[in-house]
Every structure is written in structure tokens, then in C-alpha cells.
Amino acid sequence: MGELSAAIDHLAIEDVSEIPEIQLTEQLIELHWQMARLQAQIGRRTGLRLL
């Protein structure tokens, strides 16, 4: 969860107008995957499963 928090904080302080579009896209994709991994961890720990 620390990784996700760090990624969000990193994106929050950046001026996106100064980031090349491909780099911004890569960062957003990585953030998406980190969020998906976190949701999966939460699901495993709470016993919840997608139907």
C-alpha cells in the first residue's frame, strides 16, 4: 500500500503539462496496476471474491 500512496503522491505534485505524454501514460498504467494489486490483496485478506 505504501507503493500506491507514493505513486499517487508523486503524480499529485507533478505539473502534467511538463511530462511527455508517453511518460504520463506509463505512469497512469502503472498506477492502475498498483490499484488492481491492492484490490486483489484486500479481497484475499477479507475473503471477498468477484462473482
mmCIF file of C-alpha atoms in Angstrom, residues 6-40:
data_model
loop_
_atom_site.group_PDB
_atom_site.id
_atom_site.type_symbol
_atom_site.label_atom_id
_atom_site.label_comp_id
_atom_site.label_asym_id
_atom_site.label_seq_id
_atom_site.Cartn_x
_atom_site.Cartn_y
_atom_site.Cartn_z
ATOM 1 C CA ALA A 6 3.879 7.045 -3.102
ATOM 2 C CA ALA A 7 2.717 6.788 -6.727
ATOM 3 C CA ILE A 8 -0.353 8.935 -6.022
ATOM 4 C CA ASP A 9 1.726 11.499 -4.152
ATOM 5 C CA HIS A 10 4.253 11.578 -6.978
ATOM 6 C CA LEU A 11 1.570 12.230 -9.595
ATOM 7 C CA ALA A 12 -0.137 14.823 -7.392
ATOM 8 C CA ILE A 13 2.921 17.086 -7.159
ATOM 9 C CA GLU A 14 3.899 16.908 -10.813
ATOM 10 C CA ASP A 15 2.863 19.516 -13.335
ATOM 11 C CA VAL A 16 1.453 17.215 -16.006
ATOM 12 C CA SER A 17 1.939 19.823 -18.710
ATOM 13 C CA GLU A 18 5.698 19.286 -18.307
ATOM 14 C CA ILE A 19 5.544 15.480 -18.606
ATOM 15 C CA PRO A 20 5.906 13.863 -22.031
ATOM 16 C CA GLU A 21 2.648 12.169 -22.994
ATOM 17 C CA ILE A 22 4.207 8.686 -23.212
ATOM 18 C CA GLN A 23 5.697 9.023 -19.716
ATOM 19 C CA LEU A 24 2.376 10.194 -18.289
ATOM 20 C CA THR A 25 0.636 7.259 -19.948
ATOM 21 C CA GLU A 26 3.171 4.827 -18.493
ATOM 22 C CA GLN A 27 2.736 6.332 -15.010
ATOM 23 C CA LEU A 28 -1.044 6.090 -15.197
ATOM 24 C CA ILE A 29 -0.873 2.468 -16.361
ATOM 25 C CA GLU A 30 1.493 1.610 -13.504
ATOM 26 C CA LEU A 31 -0.839 3.349 -11.032
ATOM 27 C CA HIS A 32 -3.760 1.355 -12.430
ATOM 28 C CA TRP A 33 -1.897 -1.941 -11.935
ATOM 29 C CA GLN A 34 -0.870 -0.978 -8.405
ATOM 30 C CA MET A 35 -4.504 -0.240 -7.578
ATOM 31 C CA ALA A 36 -5.580 -3.581 -9.069
ATOM 32 C CA ARG A 37 -2.969 -5.436 -7.000
ATOM 33 C CA LEU A 38 -4.125 -3.623 -3.870
ATOM 34 C CA GLN A 39 -7.753 -4.547 -4.565
ATOM 35 C CA ALA A 40 -6.738 -8.185 -5.039
#
